Amino acid sequence: MRGGGRPWAGPPRRLGWNEPVLLVAGGCLIGLTPQFRTLALPSPVVLLLFLPPLLYWESLTTSLREIRTNLRGIVLLSTGLVLATAAAVAGVGHALGLSWPLAFALGAVVAPTDAIAVQAVARLLPRRIRTVLRTESLINDGTALALYAVVVGVAVHGQAVTWPGTAARFLLAYAGGAAIGAACAAVVVALRRRLRDRVLESALAVLTPFATYLPAQTLGVSGVVAVVTCGLIGSQAGPKVISAGARVQITGFWEVSTFILNSALFVMVGIQTPAIVSGISSVSLGHAVVTALLVAGVVIAVRLLWLYSVPYLLRAIDRRPVQRTLRSGARERFPLAWSGVRGAVSLAAALGVPATTAAGRPLAGHGLLVFTAVAVILLTLVVQGTTMPAVIRWAGLRGDLDETTEERRAHRQIVTAALEALPDHADRLDTPPETTDAIRSELRQYAAEDPGPPDAGPGVRSGLELRHTLIGVKRSALIRLRDQRTIDDIVLRRLQSVLDNEEIRIELALRAFSDRPPPPPGGAADPSGRAPGA
């Protein structure tokens, strides 16, 4: 799959462990060396440098059609499950000695799944489950961080909590974040319509997530929701306003940079671990380990309980036929229930809890909270992340046949659109009949998914121009299929990549043809219809 699923290629075949676990282990070794024991990045810096670009790329490469189809389940997972997990963890934390505000802070820290960590297991899942899992992990950070802000304010500043005020804060965080994300997306789309320079287009792509996240955070609303909203809108508008060359360049940049950022985050988790373990002073190490094991067990159990209870309750209430088509059996649901991996966002949130109160007194239980958060991250990575391939095999999940069918159908339809538009564009470009007939034959071969060697006959330049024009026709037909929900964004991006590469090759050929000196009088044209080197 192109896009968001590429950075993690799966577990190494010889070791049978996935990359995040290995990166964390390597980070722990680095953290044990004296030179790196004090290495730490402030939590706001971690969130600013890593979270916006990773969430933005994830939202750009997910399927909006699948999100619409599974919206109810995604919303329940990203809000209801987060709050339920936070409450359950708070109960355990309070029973083991934490104050209620700090216990709820711990719950908010470990409640959300992590979009970065989930990446390692999501690529093995069918499209629908993969989309639900990825979108849940994009949105639930907003819920958790909104709750986190409330309870940390209580623990550190002694702020009063009221249900109406808390509910209003949640709504403001989501609505404000979505509004800022939509506004930023509108500005970015307007700029892209005017940009023609690939360097500027790439620079805009890099700046967009940060330019969306910072205003939202400054105004006190959810930067996470803002970035995700901007990315989802951009995923719909991007194919219409970004040139092929810029898109290939931007995609390559994001694939490399997100791989590096993913790796750096897990290494950072490992580097912080030895210092966090040695920094426990308020309780014994044994008590801390028991707390961490119990909290990790609660986190896993609540997700399992939620996914094996709430869907059945909804089935009893909602008997619509359209909802029946979305149902899955208990066995097929288990991989989704087992995918609750936590990651570096939880670490950043834990490290962001101040060690002292506003009055300057030490915050009791701070070290236990940070240790527990790190232990939950490590345990879910090891227990759930490494066993995910076996769970998927046990559940009998296979590749998404619908996705393959959609891709083949879209392939045929965009070629059909090109064949229908061929005569008009050939007349407009004054293409020789032999070249037009050769391109028609070539398109028919592509429609049969058996492309043969092109033979465009005489008229090299007009043949190239006609091919270039027909790529625009194909791309418009492809976008129309996506907008009609005949195919989803994943299929669009896969076929769009093929068209982009073809367009770039033709543009290079046209450029080389234009730079060539004119042929000598009586010289014969290249019968292939392509410029040399195309």
Short mmCIF file of C-alpha atoms in Angstrom, two decimals:
data_model
loop_
_atom_site.label_atom_id
_atom_site.label_comp_id
_atom_site.label_asym_id
_atom_site.label_seq_id
_atom_site.Cartn_x
_atom_site.Cartn_y
_atom_site.Cartn_z
CA MET A 1 0.00 0.00 0.00
CA ARG A 2 1.25 3.50 -0.76
CA GLY A 3 1.11 6.20 1.86
CA GLY A 4 0.70 5.83 5.55
CA GLY A 5 1.25 2.07 5.74
CA ARG A 6 4.74 2.06 4.32
CA PRO A 7 7.05 3.16 7.13
CA TRP A 8 6.75 -0.11 9.07
CA ALA A 9 7.39 -3.13 6.90
CA GLY A 10 6.35 -5.62 9.56
CA PRO A 11 8.27 -7.70 12.04
CA PRO A 12 11.78 -8.84 11.11
CA ARG A 13 11.49 -12.42 9.89
CA ARG A 14 14.38 -13.82 11.90
CA LEU A 15 13.63 -12.22 15.25
CA GLY A 16 9.83 -12.21 15.07
CA TRP A 17 9.68 -8.83 16.84
CA ASN A 18 8.30 -5.65 15.39
CA GLU A 19 10.40 -2.56 14.84
CA PRO A 20 8.99 -0.37 17.65
CA VAL A 21 10.03 -2.95 20.25
CA LEU A 22 13.53 -3.13 18.81
CA LEU A 23 13.80 0.64 18.67
CA VAL A 24 12.68 0.98 22.28
CA ALA A 25 15.19 -1.67 23.34
CA GLY A 26 17.94 0.16 21.49
CA GLY A 27 16.87 3.41 23.14
CA CYS A 28 17.10 1.75 26.57
CA LEU A 29 20.70 0.77 25.84
CA ILE A 30 21.45 4.36 24.85
CA GLY A 31 19.74 5.63 28.00
CA LEU A 32 21.97 3.44 30.17
CA THR A 33 25.13 5.21 28.99
CA PRO A 34 26.19 8.09 31.26
CA GLN A 35 26.33 10.63 28.42
CA PHE A 36 22.63 10.21 27.61
CA ARG A 37 21.06 9.69 31.04
CA THR A 38 19.97 13.31 31.24
CA LEU A 39 18.84 13.57 27.62
CA ALA A 40 15.23 14.72 27.55
CA LEU A 41 12.98 16.90 25.44
CA PRO A 42 10.27 19.02 27.08
CA SER A 43 6.80 17.60 26.53
CA PRO A 44 5.50 20.63 24.55
CA VAL A 45 8.52 20.33 22.23
CA VAL A 46 7.85 16.64 21.64
CA LEU A 47 4.20 17.30 20.87
CA LEU A 48 5.02 20.19 18.54
CA LEU A 49 7.87 18.58 16.61
CA PHE A 50 6.47 15.08 16.22
CA LEU A 51 2.69 15.06 16.58
CA PRO A 52 1.54 17.51 13.83
CA PRO A 53 3.48 16.02 10.88
CA LEU A 54 2.74 12.41 11.84
CA LEU A 55 -0.98 13.03 12.38
CA TYR A 56 -1.18 15.11 9.22
CA TRP A 57 0.34 12.40 7.05
CA GLU A 58 -1.84 9.75 8.64
CA SER A 59 -4.99 11.79 7.96
CA LEU A 60 -3.87 12.47 4.37
CA THR A 61 -3.48 8.76 3.67
CA THR A 62 -6.59 7.33 5.29
CA SER A 63 -9.93 6.61 3.60
CA LEU A 64 -12.61 9.25 4.14
CA ARG A 65 -15.25 6.96 2.62
CA GLU A 66 -14.49 4.25 5.17
CA ILE A 67 -14.56 6.88 7.92
CA ARG A 68 -18.06 7.95 6.87
CA THR A 69 -19.22 4.36 6.71
CA ASN A 70 -17.87 3.49 10.17
CA LEU A 71 -18.31 6.92 11.76
CA ARG A 72 -20.45 5.77 14.67
CA GLY A 73 -18.00 3.10 15.78
CA ILE A 74 -15.04 5.45 15.37
CA VAL A 75 -16.68 8.18 17.46
CA LEU A 76 -17.57 5.72 20.21
CA LEU A 77 -14.01 4.36 20.30
CA SER A 78 -12.33 7.76 20.21
CA THR A 79 -14.55 9.33 22.89
CA GLY A 80 -16.53 6.81 24.92
CA LEU A 81 -13.77 4.22 25.15
CA VAL A 82 -11.19 6.87 26.08
CA LEU A 83 -13.35 8.18 28.92
CA ALA A 84 -14.21 4.67 30.10
CA THR A 85 -10.53 3.68 30.12
CA ALA A 86 -9.53 6.85 31.94
CA ALA A 87 -12.17 6.25 34.60
CA ALA A 88 -11.19 2.59 35.11
CA VAL A 89 -7.48 3.44 35.35
CA ALA A 90 -8.27 6.26 37.76
CA GLY A 91 -10.09 3.85 40.04
CA VAL A 92 -7.11 1.47 40.11
CA GLY A 93 -4.63 4.31 40.53
CA HIS A 94 -6.55 5.79 43.45
CA ALA A 95 -6.83 2.38 45.12
CA LEU A 96 -3.04 2.08 44.88
CA GLY A 97 -2.30 5.43 46.50
CA LEU A 98 -2.67 8.19 43.93
CA SER A 99 -4.89 11.18 44.61
CA TRP A 100 -8.04 11.35 42.49
CA PRO A 101 -6.80 14.22 40.28
CA LEU A 102 -3.47 12.48 39.63
CA ALA A 103 -5.21 9.13 39.13
CA PHE A 104 -7.42 10.70 36.46
CA ALA A 105 -4.33 12.32 34.94
CA LEU A 106 -2.79 8.85 34.66
CA GLY A 107 -6.00 7.61 33.05
CA ALA A 108 -5.94 10.44 30.50
CA VAL A 109 -2.29 9.73 29.72
CA VAL A 110 -2.70 6.01 28.97
CA ALA A 111 -6.28 6.02 27.60
CA PRO A 112 -5.64 6.83 23.92
CA THR A 113 -4.12 4.46 21.44
CA ASP A 114 -1.22 6.01 19.58
CA ALA A 115 -1.39 6.69 15.84
CA ILE A 116 2.35 6.17 15.56
CA ALA A 117 2.46 2.88 17.44
CA VAL A 118 -0.73 1.62 15.77
CA GLN A 119 1.00 2.07 12.42
CA ALA A 120 3.15 -0.97 13.16
CA VAL A 121 0.18 -3.34 13.35
CA ALA A 122 -2.47 -1.66 11.20
CA ARG A 123 -0.89 -2.48 7.84
CA LEU A 124 -1.64 -6.19 8.29
CA LEU A 125 -5.39 -5.63 8.70
CA PRO A 126 -8.16 -5.43 6.09
CA ARG A 127 -9.06 -1.95 4.89
CA ARG A 128 -12.15 -1.43 7.05
CA ILE A 129 -10.52 -2.45 10.34
CA ARG A 130 -7.34 -0.63 9.39
CA THR A 131 -9.27 2.59 8.75
CA VAL A 132 -11.24 2.34 12.00
CA LEU A 133 -8.09 1.73 14.00
CA ARG A 134 -6.08 4.50 12.37
CA THR A 135 -8.88 7.07 12.58
CA GLU A 136 -9.62 6.18 16.19
CA SER A 137 -5.97 6.74 17.06
CA LEU A 138 -6.02 10.10 15.26
CA ILE A 139 -9.07 11.44 17.08
CA ASN A 140 -8.78 9.93 20.55
CA ASP A 141 -5.71 12.06 21.29
CA GLY A 142 -8.01 15.08 21.21
CA THR A 143 -10.37 13.52 23.78
CA ALA A 144 -7.55 12.40 26.05
CA LEU A 145 -5.63 15.68 25.90
CA ALA A 146 -8.79 17.69 26.65
CA LEU A 147 -9.42 15.51 29.73
CA TYR A 148 -5.70 15.71 30.56
CA ALA A 149 -5.80 19.53 30.61
CA VAL A 150 -8.74 19.51 33.04
CA VAL A 151 -7.35 17.01 35.55
CA VAL A 152 -3.79 18.39 35.48
CA GLY A 153 -5.25 21.81 36.21
CA VAL A 154 -7.01 20.31 39.22
CA ALA A 155 -3.90 18.47 40.44
CA VAL A 156 -1.46 21.34 39.98
CA HIS A 157 -3.53 24.48 40.38
CA GLY A 158 -6.43 23.21 42.49
CA GLN A 159 -9.01 24.29 39.92
CA ALA A 160 -12.62 23.42 40.61
CA VAL A 161 -14.34 20.94 38.31
CA THR A 162 -17.96 21.20 37.25
CA TRP A 163 -19.73 18.89 34.83
CA PRO A 164 -21.15 21.73 32.68
CA GLY A 165 -17.76 23.44 32.53
CA THR A 166 -15.95 20.23 31.63
CA ALA A 167 -18.49 19.33 28.94
CA ALA A 168 -18.25 22.83 27.49
CA ARG A 169 -14.48 22.55 27.42
CA PHE A 170 -14.66 19.28 25.51
CA LEU A 171 -17.09 20.70 22.96
CA LEU A 172 -15.01 23.85 22.54
CA ALA A 173 -11.83 21.82 22.07
CA TYR A 174 -13.39 19.72 19.31
CA ALA A 175 -15.46 22.41 17.59
CA GLY A 176 -12.70 25.00 17.77
CA GLY A 177 -10.09 22.55 16.52
CA ALA A 178 -12.30 21.45 13.62
CA ALA A 179 -13.04 25.07 12.67
CA ILE A 180 -9.37 26.07 12.67
CA GLY A 181 -8.45 22.93 10.71
CA ALA A 182 -11.10 23.67 8.08
CA ALA A 183 -9.99 27.30 7.80
CA CYS A 184 -6.33 26.31 7.40
CA ALA A 185 -7.28 23.72 4.79
CA ALA A 186 -9.19 26.37 2.81
CA VAL A 187 -6.16 28.67 2.86
CA VAL A 188 -3.81 25.85 1.81
CA VAL A 189 -6.07 24.78 -1.07
CA ALA A 190 -6.32 28.39 -2.28
CA LEU A 191 -2.52 28.72 -2.19
CA ARG A 192 -2.02 25.44 -4.02
CA ARG A 193 -4.25 26.61 -6.86
CA ARG A 194 -1.80 29.46 -7.46
CA LEU A 195 1.55 27.76 -6.85
CA ARG A 196 3.44 26.39 -9.81
CA ASP A 197 6.85 25.86 -8.23
CA ARG A 198 7.56 22.39 -6.82
CA VAL A 199 9.87 23.71 -4.13
CA LEU A 200 7.20 26.10 -2.86
CA GLU A 201 4.55 23.37 -3.02
CA SER A 202 6.78 21.05 -0.99
CA ALA A 203 7.55 23.80 1.52
CA LEU A 204 3.83 24.45 1.94
CA ALA A 205 3.26 20.75 2.60
CA VAL A 206 5.88 20.77 5.36
CA LEU A 207 4.58 23.95 7.00
CA THR A 208 0.87 23.08 6.87
CA PRO A 209 0.63 20.77 9.94
CA PHE A 210 2.61 23.17 12.13
CA ALA A 211 0.71 26.22 10.88
CA THR A 212 -2.53 24.40 11.78
CA TYR A 213 -1.46 22.98 15.14
CA LEU A 214 0.07 26.14 16.65
CA PRO A 215 -2.92 28.51 16.29
CA ALA A 216 -5.26 25.88 17.71
CA GLN A 217 -3.06 25.25 20.74
CA THR A 218 -2.53 28.98 21.25
CA LEU A 219 -6.29 29.55 21.29
CA GLY A 220 -6.81 26.72 23.78
CA VAL A 221 -8.58 24.28 21.44
CA SER A 222 -7.48 20.89 20.18
CA GLY A 223 -4.47 21.10 17.87
CA VAL A 224 -4.86 17.37 17.20
CA VAL A 225 -8.40 17.79 15.86
CA ALA A 226 -7.29 20.81 13.82
CA VAL A 227 -4.46 18.91 12.13
CA VAL A 228 -6.62 15.85 11.44
CA THR A 229 -9.44 18.00 10.00
CA CYS A 230 -7.00 19.87 7.77
CA GLY A 231 -5.48 16.60 6.59
CA LEU A 232 -8.82 14.97 5.78
CA ILE A 233 -9.95 18.00 3.78
CA GLY A 234 -6.58 18.10 2.06
CA SER A 235 -6.88 14.44 1.10
CA GLN A 236 -10.04 15.29 -0.87
CA ALA A 237 -8.79 18.48 -2.50
CA GLY A 238 -5.16 17.47 -3.06
CA PRO A 239 -5.67 15.36 -6.23
CA LYS A 240 -7.33 18.38 -7.87
CA VAL A 241 -4.86 21.12 -6.96
CA ILE A 242 -1.41 19.50 -6.65
CA SER A 243 0.68 18.84 -9.76
CA ALA A 244 1.97 15.35 -10.46
CA GLY A 245 5.62 16.28 -10.00
CA ALA A 246 4.98 18.04 -6.70
CA ARG A 247 2.83 15.16 -5.45
CA VAL A 248 5.53 12.59 -6.15
CA GLN A 249 8.10 14.81 -4.44
CA ILE A 250 5.88 15.50 -1.41
CA THR A 251 4.94 11.83 -1.03
CA GLY A 252 8.58 10.78 -1.08
CA PHE A 253 9.43 13.41 1.51
CA TRP A 254 6.63 12.39 3.88
CA GLU A 255 7.38 8.68 3.60
CA VAL A 256 11.03 9.22 4.53
CA SER A 257 10.43 11.87 7.20
CA THR A 258 7.60 9.99 8.94
CA PHE A 259 9.76 6.87 9.04
CA ILE A 260 12.53 8.88 10.73
CA LEU A 261 10.13 10.61 13.13
CA ASN A 262 8.47 7.28 14.03
CA SER A 263 11.85 5.72 14.74
CA ALA A 264 13.07 8.71 16.74
CA LEU A 265 9.98 8.67 18.95
CA PHE A 266 10.37 5.03 19.92
CA VAL A 267 14.08 5.48 20.52
CA MET A 268 13.22 8.44 22.74
CA VAL A 269 10.82 6.26 24.77
CA GLY A 270 13.67 3.83 25.34
CA ILE A 271 16.17 6.56 26.27
CA GLN A 272 13.80 7.98 28.89
CA THR A 273 13.02 4.60 30.47
CA PRO A 274 16.18 4.04 32.61
CA ALA A 275 16.02 7.56 34.08
CA ILE A 276 12.32 7.19 34.85
CA VAL A 277 12.84 3.86 36.60
CA SER A 278 15.70 5.23 38.71
CA GLY A 279 13.71 8.37 39.50
CA ILE A 280 11.00 6.61 41.54
CA SER A 281 11.34 7.77 45.13
CA SER A 282 7.86 8.06 46.65
CA VAL A 283 7.13 4.31 46.51
CA SER A 284 9.12 1.10 46.30
CA LEU A 285 10.03 -0.38 42.94
CA GLY A 286 7.89 -3.44 43.72
CA HIS A 287 4.84 -1.26 44.37
CA ALA A 288 5.49 0.65 41.14
CA VAL A 289 5.78 -2.59 39.14
CA VAL A 290 2.52 -3.95 40.60
CA THR A 291 0.77 -0.66 39.80
CA ALA A 292 2.06 -0.69 36.25
CA LEU A 293 1.00 -4.30 35.65
CA LEU A 294 -2.48 -3.68 37.02
CA VAL A 295 -2.96 -0.50 34.99
CA ALA A 296 -1.75 -2.21 31.81
CA GLY A 297 -4.15 -5.07 32.49
CA VAL A 298 -7.02 -2.63 32.99
CA VAL A 299 -6.17 -0.77 29.76
CA ILE A 300 -6.24 -4.01 27.76
CA ALA A 301 -9.29 -5.44 29.54
CA VAL A 302 -11.43 -2.31 29.17
CA ARG A 303 -10.84 -2.26 25.43
CA LEU A 304 -11.75 -5.94 25.13
CA LEU A 305 -14.85 -5.47 27.27
CA TRP A 306 -15.93 -2.39 25.28
CA LEU A 307 -15.62 -4.06 21.89
CA TYR A 308 -17.46 -7.17 23.09
CA SER A 309 -20.34 -5.34 24.75
CA VAL A 310 -21.13 -1.96 23.17
CA PRO A 311 -21.50 -3.28 19.58
CA TYR A 312 -23.99 -5.89 20.76
CA LEU A 313 -26.00 -3.26 22.64
CA LEU A 314 -26.10 -1.12 19.52
CA ARG A 315 -27.22 -4.10 17.46
CA ALA A 316 -30.23 -4.54 19.74
CA ILE A 317 -31.15 -0.87 19.33
CA ASP A 318 -30.30 -0.18 15.68
CA ARG A 319 -31.85 -2.81 13.41
CA ARG A 320 -31.41 -0.91 10.13
CA PRO A 321 -30.33 -3.10 7.18
CA VAL A 322 -27.39 -0.80 6.40
CA GLN A 323 -25.98 -1.39 9.88
CA ARG A 324 -26.38 -5.14 9.53
CA THR A 325 -23.98 -5.11 6.58
CA LEU A 326 -21.29 -3.60 8.84
CA ARG A 327 -21.50 -6.27 11.50
CA SER A 328 -18.59 -8.60 12.15
CA GLY A 329 -18.30 -11.75 14.20
CA ALA A 330 -16.59 -12.07 17.54
CA ARG A 331 -13.53 -13.69 16.01
CA GLU A 332 -13.13 -11.04 13.30
CA ARG A 333 -13.47 -8.28 15.92
CA PHE A 334 -10.69 -9.58 18.14
CA PRO A 335 -7.78 -8.02 16.17
CA LEU A 336 -9.39 -4.59 16.59
CA ALA A 337 -9.88 -5.25 20.30
CA TRP A 338 -6.27 -6.38 20.62
CA SER A 339 -4.82 -3.35 18.81
CA GLY A 340 -4.75 -0.95 21.74
CA VAL A 341 -1.05 -0.12 21.52
CA ARG A 342 0.13 2.97 23.39
CA GLY A 343 3.07 5.09 22.28
CA ALA A 344 5.14 8.23 22.53
CA VAL A 345 2.18 10.60 22.86
CA SER A 346 1.40 8.99 26.21
CA LEU A 347 5.04 9.47 27.20
CA ALA A 348 4.98 13.13 26.21
CA ALA A 349 1.78 13.69 28.18
CA ALA A 350 3.20 11.93 31.25
CA LEU A 351 6.39 13.98 31.13
CA GLY A 352 4.27 17.10 30.76
CA VAL A 353 2.70 16.66 34.21
CA PRO A 354 4.52 19.17 36.49
CA ALA A 355 6.52 17.67 39.36
CA THR A 356 5.37 20.44 41.71
CA THR A 357 2.10 22.18 42.43
CA ALA A 358 1.45 25.85 41.74
CA ALA A 359 2.36 26.53 45.38
CA GLY A 360 5.81 24.95 44.88
CA ARG A 361 5.17 21.74 46.83
CA PRO A 362 6.19 18.37 45.31
CA LEU A 363 3.31 16.67 43.52
CA ALA A 364 2.85 13.40 45.39
CA GLY A 365 2.83 10.39 43.09
CA HIS A 366 4.40 12.15 40.10
CA GLY A 367 7.20 9.60 39.71
CA LEU A 368 4.74 6.70 39.97
CA LEU A 369 2.55 8.24 37.26
CA VAL A 370 5.44 8.64 34.80
CA PHE A 371 6.80 5.15 35.53
CA THR A 372 3.38 3.58 35.06
CA ALA A 373 2.83 5.38 31.76
CA VAL A 374 6.17 4.17 30.39
CA ALA A 375 5.51 0.62 31.59
CA VAL A 376 2.07 0.59 29.90
CA ILE A 377 3.66 1.74 26.64
CA LEU A 378 6.29 -1.00 26.80
CA LEU A 379 3.86 -3.72 27.84
CA THR A 380 1.32 -2.97 25.12
CA LEU A 381 4.09 -2.79 22.51
CA VAL A 382 5.50 -6.14 23.57
CA VAL A 383 2.33 -8.04 24.49
CA GLN A 384 0.01 -6.73 21.79
CA GLY A 385 2.36 -5.47 19.10
CA THR A 386 4.42 -8.64 18.77
CA THR A 387 1.44 -11.00 18.90
CA MET A 388 -0.65 -9.10 16.34
CA PRO A 389 0.39 -11.18 13.29
CA ALA A 390 -0.62 -14.38 15.09
CA VAL A 391 -3.92 -12.81 16.18
CA ILE A 392 -4.71 -11.81 12.60
CA ARG A 393 -3.95 -15.32 11.37
CA TRP A 394 -6.13 -16.83 14.11
CA ALA A 395 -9.00 -14.50 13.19
CA GLY A 396 -8.79 -15.66 9.59
CA LEU A 397 -8.45 -12.15 8.18
CA ARG A 398 -7.21 -11.95 4.63
CA GLY A 399 -6.47 -9.26 2.09
CA ASP A 400 -9.26 -6.90 1.10
CA LEU A 401 -10.78 -8.35 -2.07
CA ASP A 402 -13.13 -5.38 -2.42
CA GLU A 403 -10.14 -3.06 -2.63
CA THR A 404 -8.67 -5.09 -5.50
CA THR A 405 -12.02 -5.17 -7.28
CA GLU A 406 -12.43 -1.41 -6.92
CA GLU A 407 -8.95 -0.83 -8.31
CA ARG A 408 -9.62 -2.96 -11.39
CA ARG A 409 -13.00 -1.32 -11.95
CA ALA A 410 -11.49 2.15 -11.63
CA HIS A 411 -8.68 1.20 -13.99
CA ARG A 412 -11.14 0.18 -16.68
CA GLN A 413 -13.36 3.23 -16.20
CA ILE A 414 -10.60 5.82 -16.41
CA VAL A 415 -9.28 4.19 -19.59
CA THR A 416 -12.83 4.19 -20.99
CA ALA A 417 -13.06 7.92 -20.23
CA ALA A 418 -9.76 8.47 -22.05
CA LEU A 419 -11.02 6.52 -25.09
CA GLU A 420 -14.20 8.60 -25.21
CA ALA A 421 -12.23 11.85 -25.04
CA LEU A 422 -9.57 10.73 -27.52
CA PRO A 423 -11.18 11.95 -30.79
CA ASP A 424 -11.89 15.47 -29.54
CA HIS A 425 -8.43 15.98 -28.08
CA ALA A 426 -6.77 14.45 -31.16
CA ASP A 427 -8.61 16.95 -33.38
CA ARG A 428 -7.70 19.86 -31.10
CA LEU A 429 -4.01 18.91 -31.09
CA ASP A 430 -4.04 18.10 -34.83
CA THR A 431 -2.63 14.63 -34.11
CA PRO A 432 -1.98 12.46 -37.19
CA PRO A 433 -4.57 9.68 -37.65
CA GLU A 434 -1.90 6.98 -37.42
CA THR A 435 -0.78 8.30 -34.01
CA THR A 436 -4.37 8.53 -32.79
CA ASP A 437 -5.10 4.95 -33.87
CA ALA A 438 -1.93 3.69 -32.18
CA ILE A 439 -2.80 5.44 -28.92
CA ARG A 440 -6.36 4.09 -29.11
CA SER A 441 -4.96 0.58 -29.48
CA GLU A 442 -2.58 1.21 -26.59
CA LEU A 443 -5.45 2.36 -24.35
CA ARG A 444 -7.49 -0.72 -25.21
CA GLN A 445 -4.58 -2.91 -24.25
CA TYR A 446 -4.31 -1.07 -20.94
CA ALA A 447 -8.04 -1.54 -20.38
CA ALA A 448 -7.48 -5.27 -20.76
CA GLU A 449 -4.60 -4.94 -18.25
CA ASP A 450 -2.22 -6.29 -20.88
CA PRO A 451 -0.27 -3.26 -22.08
CA GLY A 452 1.90 -3.93 -25.06
CA PRO A 453 4.70 -1.86 -26.54
CA PRO A 454 3.35 1.49 -27.77
CA ASP A 455 3.49 2.22 -31.45
CA ALA A 456 2.35 5.77 -32.03
CA GLY A 457 3.50 6.13 -35.60
CA PRO A 458 4.64 9.48 -36.95
CA GLY A 459 3.97 12.74 -35.14
CA VAL A 460 6.21 12.44 -32.11
CA ARG A 461 5.36 15.70 -30.41
CA SER A 462 1.61 15.59 -31.04
CA GLY A 463 1.55 11.98 -29.80
CA LEU A 464 3.22 12.98 -26.56
CA GLU A 465 0.89 15.95 -26.13
CA LEU A 466 -2.15 13.76 -26.74
CA ARG A 467 -0.96 11.23 -24.17
CA HIS A 468 -0.37 14.10 -21.71
CA THR A 469 -3.87 15.46 -22.28
CA LEU A 470 -5.45 12.04 -21.81
CA ILE A 471 -3.74 11.66 -18.43
CA GLY A 472 -5.73 14.69 -17.30
CA VAL A 473 -8.90 13.00 -18.54
CA LYS A 474 -8.02 9.83 -16.64
CA ARG A 475 -7.26 11.75 -13.47
CA SER A 476 -10.57 13.63 -13.65
CA ALA A 477 -12.41 10.34 -14.14
CA LEU A 478 -10.55 8.84 -11.18
CA ILE A 479 -11.42 11.76 -8.90
CA ARG A 480 -15.04 11.55 -10.04
CA LEU A 481 -15.17 7.88 -9.05
CA ARG A 482 -13.81 8.80 -5.60
CA ASP A 483 -16.30 11.65 -5.20
CA GLN A 484 -19.14 9.30 -6.17
CA ARG A 485 -17.82 6.85 -3.52
CA THR A 486 -17.38 4.15 -6.13
CA ILE A 487 -13.78 3.80 -4.94
CA ASP A 488 -12.12 5.03 -1.78
CA ASP A 489 -9.10 7.26 -1.25
CA ILE A 490 -6.68 4.35 -0.91
CA VAL A 491 -7.52 3.06 -4.39
CA LEU A 492 -7.41 6.61 -5.78
CA ARG A 493 -3.92 7.21 -4.40
CA ARG A 494 -2.63 3.94 -5.81
CA LEU A 495 -3.86 4.63 -9.35
CA GLN A 496 -3.03 8.32 -9.05
CA SER A 497 0.58 7.38 -8.39
CA VAL A 498 0.68 5.44 -11.65
CA LEU A 499 -0.76 8.40 -13.55
CA ASP A 500 1.66 10.80 -11.87
CA ASN A 501 4.68 8.75 -12.86
CA GLU A 502 3.41 8.44 -16.41
CA GLU A 503 2.78 12.17 -16.60
CA ILE A 504 6.27 12.97 -15.35
CA ARG A 505 7.85 10.68 -17.94
CA ILE A 506 5.87 12.33 -20.73
CA GLU A 507 6.73 15.82 -19.50
CA LEU A 508 10.41 14.90 -19.46
CA ALA A 509 10.08 13.50 -22.97
CA LEU A 510 8.35 16.67 -24.17
CA ARG A 511 11.04 18.78 -22.59
CA ALA A 512 13.78 16.71 -24.22
CA PHE A 513 11.96 16.92 -27.55
CA SER A 514 11.68 20.71 -27.25
CA ASP A 515 15.39 21.03 -26.46
CA ARG A 516 16.46 18.99 -29.48
CA PRO A 517 17.68 20.80 -32.57
CA PRO A 518 15.31 20.54 -35.53
CA PRO A 519 15.81 17.42 -37.66
CA PRO A 520 17.70 17.81 -40.93
CA PRO A 521 15.60 18.23 -44.06
CA GLY A 522 14.17 14.94 -45.10
CA GLY A 523 14.92 13.34 -41.71
CA ALA A 524 12.51 10.66 -40.58
CA ALA A 525 10.59 10.94 -37.33
CA ASP A 526 10.90 8.33 -34.64
CA PRO A 527 8.02 5.93 -35.38
CA SER A 528 7.56 5.15 -31.66
CA GLY A 529 5.82 8.43 -30.97
CA ARG A 530 8.17 9.01 -28.04
CA ALA A 531 11.15 11.28 -27.71
CA PRO A 532 14.58 9.65 -27.28
CA GLY A 533 15.08 8.57 -23.70
CA ALA A 534 11.37 8.66 -22.84
#
